[in-house]
JSON list of C-alpha atoms in Angstrom, two decimals:
[
{"chain": "A", "resi": 1, "resn": "UNK", "atom": "CA", "xyz": [0.07, 0.02, 0.05]},
{"chain": "A", "resi": 2, "resn": "UNK", "atom": "CA", "xyz": [1.33, 3.41, -0.94]},
{"chain": "A", "resi": 3, "resn": "UNK", "atom": "CA", "xyz": [1.62, 6.09, 1.66]},
{"chain": "A", "resi": 4, "resn": "UNK", "atom": "CA", "xyz": [-1.29, 8.59, 1.72]},
{"chain": "A", "resi": 5, "resn": "UNK", "atom": "CA", "xyz": [-0.95, 11.87, -0.48]},
{"chain": "A", "resi": 6, "resn": "UNK", "atom": "CA", "xyz": [-3.49, 14.49, -0.84]},
{"chain": "A", "resi": 7, "resn": "UNK", "atom": "CA", "xyz": [-1.88, 15.77, -4.04]},
{"chain": "A", "resi": 8, "resn": "UNK", "atom": "CA", "xyz": [-3.74, 13.56, -6.60]},
{"chain": "A", "resi": 9, "resn": "UNK", "atom": "CA", "xyz": [-7.09, 14.67, -5.35]},
{"chain": "A", "resi": 10, "resn": "UNK", "atom": "CA", "xyz": [-6.15, 18.29, -5.34]},
{"chain": "A", "resi": 11, "resn": "UNK", "atom": "CA", "xyz": [-4.47, 17.84, -8.77]},
{"chain": "A", "resi": 12, "resn": "UNK", "atom": "CA", "xyz": [-7.52, 16.46, -10.31]},
{"chain": "A", "resi": 13, "resn": "UNK", "atom": "CA", "xyz": [-9.90, 18.86, -8.76]},
{"chain": "A", "resi": 14, "resn": "UNK", "atom": "CA", "xyz": [-7.79, 21.93, -9.61]},
{"chain": "A", "resi": 15, "resn": "UNK", "atom": "CA", "xyz": [-7.20, 20.68, -13.08]},
{"chain": "A", "resi": 16, "resn": "UNK", "atom": "CA", "xyz": [-10.78, 20.41, -13.74]},
{"chain": "A", "resi": 17, "resn": "UNK", "atom": "CA", "xyz": [-11.35, 23.76, -12.16]},
{"chain": "A", "resi": 18, "resn": "UNK", "atom": "CA", "xyz": [-8.74, 25.58, -14.61]},
{"chain": "A", "resi": 19, "resn": "UNK", "atom": "CA", "xyz": [-10.39, 23.72, -17.47]},
{"chain": "A", "resi": 20, "resn": "UNK", "atom": "CA", "xyz": [-13.75, 25.32, -16.53]},
{"chain": "A", "resi": 21, "resn": "UNK", "atom": "CA", "xyz": [-12.18, 28.90, -15.77]},
{"chain": "A", "resi": 22, "resn": "UNK", "atom": "CA", "xyz": [-8.54, 29.84, -15.81]},
{"chain": "A", "resi": 23, "resn": "UNK", "atom": "CA", "xyz": [-9.55, 32.65, -13.20]},
{"chain": "A", "resi": 24, "resn": "UNK", "atom": "CA", "xyz": [-9.62, 29.89, -10.71]},
{"chain": "A", "resi": 25, "resn": "UNK", "atom": "CA", "xyz": [-5.83, 29.98, -10.64]},
{"chain": "A", "resi": 26, "resn": "UNK", "atom": "CA", "xyz": [-5.90, 33.39, -9.16]},
{"chain": "A", "resi": 27, "resn": "UNK", "atom": "CA", "xyz": [-8.11, 32.13, -6.35]},
{"chain": "A", "resi": 28, "resn": "UNK", "atom": "CA", "xyz": [-5.72, 29.24, -5.76]},
{"chain": "A", "resi": 29, "resn": "UNK", "atom": "CA", "xyz": [-2.69, 31.48, -5.92]},
{"chain": "A", "resi": 30, "resn": "UNK", "atom": "CA", "xyz": [-4.41, 33.42, -3.23]},
{"chain": "A", "resi": 31, "resn": "UNK", "atom": "CA", "xyz": [-4.63, 30.42, -1.07]},
{"chain": "A", "resi": 32, "resn": "UNK", "atom": "CA", "xyz": [-1.01, 29.60, -1.70]},
{"chain": "A", "resi": 33, "resn": "UNK", "atom": "CA", "xyz": [0.05, 33.08, -0.62]},
{"chain": "A", "resi": 34, "resn": "UNK", "atom": "CA", "xyz": [-1.91, 32.67, 2.71]},
{"chain": "A", "resi": 35, "resn": "UNK", "atom": "CA", "xyz": [-0.46, 29.27, 3.30]},
{"chain": "A", "resi": 36, "resn": "UNK", "atom": "CA", "xyz": [3.12, 30.40, 2.85]},
{"chain": "A", "resi": 37, "resn": "UNK", "atom": "CA", "xyz": [2.54, 33.43, 4.97]},
{"chain": "A", "resi": 38, "resn": "UNK", "atom": "CA", "xyz": [0.89, 31.36, 7.70]},
{"chain": "A", "resi": 39, "resn": "UNK", "atom": "CA", "xyz": [3.55, 28.76, 7.69]},
{"chain": "A", "resi": 40, "resn": "UNK", "atom": "CA", "xyz": [6.63, 30.92, 7.18]},
{"chain": "A", "resi": 41, "resn": "UNK", "atom": "CA", "xyz": [8.08, 31.10, 10.58]},
{"chain": "A", "resi": 42, "resn": "UNK", "atom": "CA", "xyz": [7.42, 27.45, 11.45]},
{"chain": "A", "resi": 43, "resn": "UNK", "atom": "CA", "xyz": [8.89, 26.27, 8.12]},
{"chain": "A", "resi": 44, "resn": "UNK", "atom": "CA", "xyz": [12.16, 28.36, 8.12]},
{"chain": "A", "resi": 45, "resn": "UNK", "atom": "CA", "xyz": [13.01, 27.35, 11.79]},
{"chain": "A", "resi": 46, "resn": "UNK", "atom": "CA", "xyz": [13.01, 23.71, 10.54]},
{"chain": "A", "resi": 47, "resn": "UNK", "atom": "CA", "xyz": [15.49, 24.39, 7.83]},
{"chain": "A", "resi": 48, "resn": "UNK", "atom": "CA", "xyz": [18.92, 22.81, 8.03]},
{"chain": "A", "resi": 49, "resn": "UNK", "atom": "CA", "xyz": [22.21, 24.24, 6.87]},
{"chain": "A", "resi": 50, "resn": "UNK", "atom": "CA", "xyz": [22.18, 22.10, 3.86]},
{"chain": "A", "resi": 51, "resn": "UNK", "atom": "CA", "xyz": [18.63, 23.41, 2.98]},
{"chain": "A", "resi": 52, "resn": "UNK", "atom": "CA", "xyz": [20.17, 26.98, 3.40]},
{"chain": "A", "resi": 53, "resn": "UNK", "atom": "CA", "xyz": [23.10, 26.11, 1.00]},
{"chain": "A", "resi": 54, "resn": "UNK", "atom": "CA", "xyz": [20.65, 24.83, -1.63]},
{"chain": "A", "resi": 55, "resn": "UNK", "atom": "CA", "xyz": [18.56, 27.89, -1.34]},
{"chain": "A", "resi": 56, "resn": "UNK", "atom": "CA", "xyz": [21.67, 29.98, -1.77]},
{"chain": "A", "resi": 57, "resn": "UNK", "atom": "CA", "xyz": [22.73, 27.70, -4.97]},
{"chain": "A", "resi": 58, "resn": "UNK", "atom": "CA", "xyz": [19.17, 28.19, -6.35]},
{"chain": "A", "resi": 59, "resn": "UNK", "atom": "CA", "xyz": [19.54, 31.99, -6.02]},
{"chain": "A", "resi": 60, "resn": "UNK", "atom": "CA", "xyz": [22.88, 31.86, -7.88]},
{"chain": "A", "resi": 61, "resn": "UNK", "atom": "CA", "xyz": [21.49, 29.45, -10.57]},
{"chain": "A", "resi": 62, "resn": "UNK", "atom": "CA", "xyz": [18.74, 31.77, -11.25]},
{"chain": "A", "resi": 63, "resn": "UNK", "atom": "CA", "xyz": [20.81, 34.73, -11.56]},
{"chain": "A", "resi": 64, "resn": "UNK", "atom": "CA", "xyz": [23.13, 32.92, -14.15]},
{"chain": "A", "resi": 65, "resn": "UNK", "atom": "CA", "xyz": [20.10, 32.10, -16.14]},
{"chain": "A", "resi": 66, "resn": "UNK", "atom": "CA", "xyz": [18.85, 35.65, -16.05]},
{"chain": "A", "resi": 67, "resn": "UNK", "atom": "CA", "xyz": [22.24, 37.10, -16.95]},
{"chain": "A", "resi": 68, "resn": "UNK", "atom": "CA", "xyz": [22.93, 34.36, -19.70]},
{"chain": "A", "resi": 69, "resn": "UNK", "atom": "CA", "xyz": [22.66, 34.64, -23.49]},
{"chain": "A", "resi": 70, "resn": "UNK", "atom": "CA", "xyz": [19.97, 33.77, -24.23]},
{"chain": "A", "resi": 71, "resn": "UNK", "atom": "CA", "xyz": [18.17, 34.47, -21.18]},
{"chain": "A", "resi": 72, "resn": "UNK", "atom": "CA", "xyz": [16.40, 31.53, -19.57]},
{"chain": "A", "resi": 73, "resn": "UNK", "atom": "CA", "xyz": [13.58, 31.69, -17.14]},
{"chain": "A", "resi": 74, "resn": "UNK", "atom": "CA", "xyz": [14.58, 30.14, -13.87]},
{"chain": "A", "resi": 75, "resn": "UNK", "atom": "CA", "xyz": [11.28, 28.37, -13.24]},
{"chain": "A", "resi": 76, "resn": "UNK", "atom": "CA", "xyz": [12.86, 24.98, -11.89]},
{"chain": "A", "resi": 77, "resn": "UNK", "atom": "CA", "xyz": [14.83, 27.17, -9.37]},
{"chain": "A", "resi": 78, "resn": "UNK", "atom": "CA", "xyz": [11.80, 29.26, -8.44]},
{"chain": "A", "resi": 79, "resn": "UNK", "atom": "CA", "xyz": [9.70, 26.11, -7.76]},
{"chain": "A", "resi": 80, "resn": "UNK", "atom": "CA", "xyz": [12.45, 24.35, -5.82]},
{"chain": "A", "resi": 81, "resn": "UNK", "atom": "CA", "xyz": [13.28, 27.32, -3.74]},
{"chain": "A", "resi": 82, "resn": "UNK", "atom": "CA", "xyz": [9.61, 27.67, -2.54]},
{"chain": "A", "resi": 83, "resn": "UNK", "atom": "CA", "xyz": [9.14, 24.21, -2.13]},
{"chain": "A", "resi": 84, "resn": "UNK", "atom": "CA", "xyz": [12.45, 23.70, -0.15]},
{"chain": "A", "resi": 85, "resn": "UNK", "atom": "CA", "xyz": [11.65, 26.65, 2.20]},
{"chain": "A", "resi": 86, "resn": "UNK", "atom": "CA", "xyz": [8.32, 24.65, 3.28]},
{"chain": "A", "resi": 87, "resn": "UNK", "atom": "CA", "xyz": [9.70, 21.26, 2.50]},
{"chain": "A", "resi": 88, "resn": "UNK", "atom": "CA", "xyz": [10.47, 20.24, 6.10]},
{"chain": "A", "resi": 89, "resn": "UNK", "atom": "CA", "xyz": [6.94, 21.05, 7.45]},
{"chain": "A", "resi": 90, "resn": "UNK", "atom": "CA", "xyz": [5.36, 17.98, 9.10]},
{"chain": "A", "resi": 91, "resn": "UNK", "atom": "CA", "xyz": [1.93, 18.75, 7.36]},
{"chain": "A", "resi": 92, "resn": "UNK", "atom": "CA", "xyz": [1.39, 16.72, 4.31]},
{"chain": "A", "resi": 93, "resn": "UNK", "atom": "CA", "xyz": [-1.78, 18.78, 3.27]},
{"chain": "A", "resi": 94, "resn": "UNK", "atom": "CA", "xyz": [0.11, 22.05, 3.32]},
{"chain": "A", "resi": 95, "resn": "UNK", "atom": "CA", "xyz": [2.98, 20.59, 1.16]},
{"chain": "A", "resi": 96, "resn": "UNK", "atom": "CA", "xyz": [0.67, 18.90, -1.17]},
{"chain": "A", "resi": 97, "resn": "UNK", "atom": "CA", "xyz": [-1.34, 22.12, -1.68]},
{"chain": "A", "resi": 98, "resn": "UNK", "atom": "CA", "xyz": [1.96, 24.04, -2.40]},
{"chain": "A", "resi": 99, "resn": "UNK", "atom": "CA", "xyz": [3.07, 21.21, -4.87]},
{"chain": "A", "resi": 100, "resn": "UNK", "atom": "CA", "xyz": [-0.34, 21.57, -6.64]},
{"chain": "A", "resi": 101, "resn": "UNK", "atom": "CA", "xyz": [0.04, 25.40, -6.86]},
{"chain": "A", "resi": 102, "resn": "UNK", "atom": "CA", "xyz": [3.34, 24.75, -8.87]},
{"chain": "A", "resi": 103, "resn": "UNK", "atom": "CA", "xyz": [1.71, 22.37, -11.13]},
{"chain": "A", "resi": 104, "resn": "UNK", "atom": "CA", "xyz": [-1.18, 24.86, -11.71]},
{"chain": "A", "resi": 105, "resn": "UNK", "atom": "CA", "xyz": [1.28, 27.60, -12.38]},
{"chain": "A", "resi": 106, "resn": "UNK", "atom": "CA", "xyz": [2.77, 25.51, -15.05]},
{"chain": "A", "resi": 107, "resn": "UNK", "atom": "CA", "xyz": [-0.71, 24.71, -16.44]},
{"chain": "A", "resi": 108, "resn": "UNK", "atom": "CA", "xyz": [-1.42, 28.30, -16.63]},
{"chain": "A", "resi": 109, "resn": "UNK", "atom": "CA", "xyz": [1.69, 28.80, -18.56]},
{"chain": "A", "resi": 110, "resn": "UNK", "atom": "CA", "xyz": [3.44, 31.17, -16.19]},
{"chain": "A", "resi": 111, "resn": "UNK", "atom": "CA", "xyz": [6.59, 29.10, -16.49]},
{"chain": "A", "resi": 112, "resn": "UNK", "atom": "CA", "xyz": [7.26, 29.72, -20.07]},
{"chain": "A", "resi": 113, "resn": "UNK", "atom": "CA", "xyz": [7.03, 33.61, -20.48]},
{"chain": "A", "resi": 114, "resn": "UNK", "atom": "CA", "xyz": [7.99, 36.66, -18.34]},
{"chain": "A", "resi": 115, "resn": "UNK", "atom": "CA", "xyz": [9.40, 40.12, -18.45]},
{"chain": "A", "resi": 116, "resn": "UNK", "atom": "CA", "xyz": [13.00, 40.22, -17.64]},
{"chain": "A", "resi": 117, "resn": "UNK", "atom": "CA", "xyz": [12.59, 43.21, -15.30]},
{"chain": "A", "resi": 118, "resn": "UNK", "atom": "CA", "xyz": [9.79, 41.24, -13.53]},
{"chain": "A", "resi": 119, "resn": "UNK", "atom": "CA", "xyz": [11.99, 38.23, -13.04]},
{"chain": "A", "resi": 120, "resn": "UNK", "atom": "CA", "xyz": [14.98, 40.34, -11.73]},
{"chain": "A", "resi": 121, "resn": "UNK", "atom": "CA", "xyz": [12.62, 42.02, -9.06]},
{"chain": "A", "resi": 122, "resn": "UNK", "atom": "CA", "xyz": [11.33, 38.42, -8.23]},
{"chain": "A", "resi": 123, "resn": "UNK", "atom": "CA", "xyz": [14.84, 37.03, -7.67]},
{"chain": "A", "resi": 124, "resn": "UNK", "atom": "CA", "xyz": [16.00, 40.23, -5.80]},
{"chain": "A", "resi": 125, "resn": "UNK", "atom": "CA", "xyz": [13.15, 39.34, -3.22]},
{"chain": "A", "resi": 126, "resn": "UNK", "atom": "CA", "xyz": [14.17, 35.64, -3.15]},
{"chain": "A", "resi": 127, "resn": "UNK", "atom": "CA", "xyz": [17.82, 36.63, -2.50]},
{"chain": "A", "resi": 128, "resn": "UNK", "atom": "CA", "xyz": [16.64, 38.84, 0.48]},
{"chain": "A", "resi": 129, "resn": "UNK", "atom": "CA", "xyz": [14.46, 36.01, 1.70]},
{"chain": "A", "resi": 130, "resn": "UNK", "atom": "CA", "xyz": [17.33, 33.54, 1.60]},
{"chain": "A", "resi": 131, "resn": "UNK", "atom": "CA", "xyz": [19.76, 35.93, 3.21]},
{"chain": "A", "resi": 132, "resn": "UNK", "atom": "CA", "xyz": [17.48, 36.52, 5.95]},
{"chain": "A", "resi": 133, "resn": "UNK", "atom": "CA", "xyz": [16.96, 32.78, 6.50]},
{"chain": "A", "resi": 134, "resn": "UNK", "atom": "CA", "xyz": [20.62, 32.31, 6.54]},
{"chain": "A", "resi": 135, "resn": "UNK", "atom": "CA", "xyz": [20.92, 35.29, 9.09]},
{"chain": "A", "resi": 136, "resn": "UNK", "atom": "CA", "xyz": [17.93, 33.86, 11.22]},
{"chain": "A", "resi": 137, "resn": "UNK", "atom": "CA", "xyz": [16.18, 37.22, 10.73]},
{"chain": "A", "resi": 138, "resn": "UNK", "atom": "CA", "xyz": [12.98, 35.44, 9.80]},
{"chain": "A", "resi": 139, "resn": "UNK", "atom": "CA", "xyz": [10.83, 38.54, 10.17]},
{"chain": "A", "resi": 140, "resn": "UNK", "atom": "CA", "xyz": [12.88, 40.27, 7.45]},
{"chain": "A", "resi": 141, "resn": "UNK", "atom": "CA", "xyz": [12.47, 37.24, 5.34]},
{"chain": "A", "resi": 142, "resn": "UNK", "atom": "CA", "xyz": [8.71, 37.21, 5.98]},
{"chain": "A", "resi": 143, "resn": "UNK", "atom": "CA", "xyz": [8.46, 40.80, 4.87]},
{"chain": "A", "resi": 144, "resn": "UNK", "atom": "CA", "xyz": [10.15, 40.00, 1.64]},
{"chain": "A", "resi": 145, "resn": "UNK", "atom": "CA", "xyz": [7.87, 36.99, 1.23]},
{"chain": "A", "resi": 146, "resn": "UNK", "atom": "CA", "xyz": [4.77, 39.13, 1.70]},
{"chain": "A", "resi": 147, "resn": "UNK", "atom": "CA", "xyz": [5.98, 41.91, -0.65]},
{"chain": "A", "resi": 148, "resn": "UNK", "atom": "CA", "xyz": [7.15, 39.64, -3.38]},
{"chain": "A", "resi": 149, "resn": "UNK", "atom": "CA", "xyz": [3.96, 37.42, -3.64]},
{"chain": "A", "resi": 150, "resn": "UNK", "atom": "CA", "xyz": [2.05, 40.57, -4.98]},
{"chain": "A", "resi": 151, "resn": "UNK", "atom": "CA", "xyz": [4.33, 40.71, -7.96]},
{"chain": "A", "resi": 152, "resn": "UNK", "atom": "CA", "xyz": [2.45, 37.84, -9.70]},
{"chain": "A", "resi": 153, "resn": "UNK", "atom": "CA", "xyz": [-0.66, 40.18, -9.91]},
{"chain": "A", "resi": 154, "resn": "UNK", "atom": "CA", "xyz": [1.44, 42.98, -11.57]},
{"chain": "A", "resi": 155, "resn": "UNK", "atom": "CA", "xyz": [3.19, 40.52, -13.95]},
{"chain": "A", "resi": 156, "resn": "UNK", "atom": "CA", "xyz": [2.94, 41.67, -17.71]},
{"chain": "A", "resi": 157, "resn": "UNK", "atom": "CA", "xyz": [1.02, 39.34, -20.02]},
{"chain": "A", "resi": 158, "resn": "UNK", "atom": "CA", "xyz": [2.96, 37.94, -22.79]},
{"chain": "A", "resi": 159, "resn": "UNK", "atom": "CA", "xyz": [2.98, 40.10, -26.05]},
{"chain": "A", "resi": 160, "resn": "UNK", "atom": "CA", "xyz": [1.81, 43.32, -24.04]},
{"chain": "A", "resi": 161, "resn": "UNK", "atom": "CA", "xyz": [3.77, 46.49, -24.09]},
{"chain": "A", "resi": 162, "resn": "UNK", "atom": "CA", "xyz": [5.02, 47.66, -20.77]},
{"chain": "A", "resi": 163, "resn": "UNK", "atom": "CA", "xyz": [7.32, 50.60, -20.29]},
{"chain": "A", "resi": 164, "resn": "UNK", "atom": "CA", "xyz": [7.86, 50.84, -24.02]},
{"chain": "A", "resi": 165, "resn": "UNK", "atom": "CA", "xyz": [8.97, 47.10, -24.20]},
{"chain": "A", "resi": 166, "resn": "UNK", "atom": "CA", "xyz": [7.25, 44.13, -25.24]},
{"chain": "A", "resi": 167, "resn": "UNK", "atom": "CA", "xyz": [6.90, 41.31, -22.71]},
{"chain": "A", "resi": 168, "resn": "UNK", "atom": "CA", "xyz": [8.85, 38.48, -24.34]},
{"chain": "A", "resi": 169, "resn": "UNK", "atom": "CA", "xyz": [7.74, 34.76, -24.66]},
{"chain": "A", "resi": 170, "resn": "UNK", "atom": "CA", "xyz": [10.68, 32.86, -23.34]},
{"chain": "A", "resi": 171, "resn": "UNK", "atom": "CA", "xyz": [11.28, 29.03, -22.75]},
{"chain": "A", "resi": 172, "resn": "UNK", "atom": "CA", "xyz": [11.77, 27.97, -19.27]},
{"chain": "A", "resi": 173, "resn": "UNK", "atom": "CA", "xyz": [13.50, 25.05, -17.64]}
]
């Protein structure tokens, strides 16, 4: 018998919801934001020094992708960073809901296009969060988490013009 997982039920239900109405992603994203905020302090207090080094590495990898030629979207790093931060929680439901969020993020296509300025801002917040975690300044990390989660709502759509530049479509990893 396999161990229990909440993820298949959430995946199926959320997939059905997104097929019915893509706007449900915004509602699920809001739920994810509240979950991360609610569990931030508990989650970061459980991280190991190895976890912290992984978080630093993910930020560095993302920066290399953003500075490379061609620019690549650091989606794998983005997903892994958030799931690592909350990965030591002893709450299967929270962790499975967060995993489902990232699958829905991909289903919504948010992993394949982004404005470079938007990505640079997101990863600056991630850098601040990781540095705060390493310094055990969990309040500063929490503030960065809360501020950065609002960025998704201000993200330019692909093909739109923002600040005189078209938001590019890019391939992610």
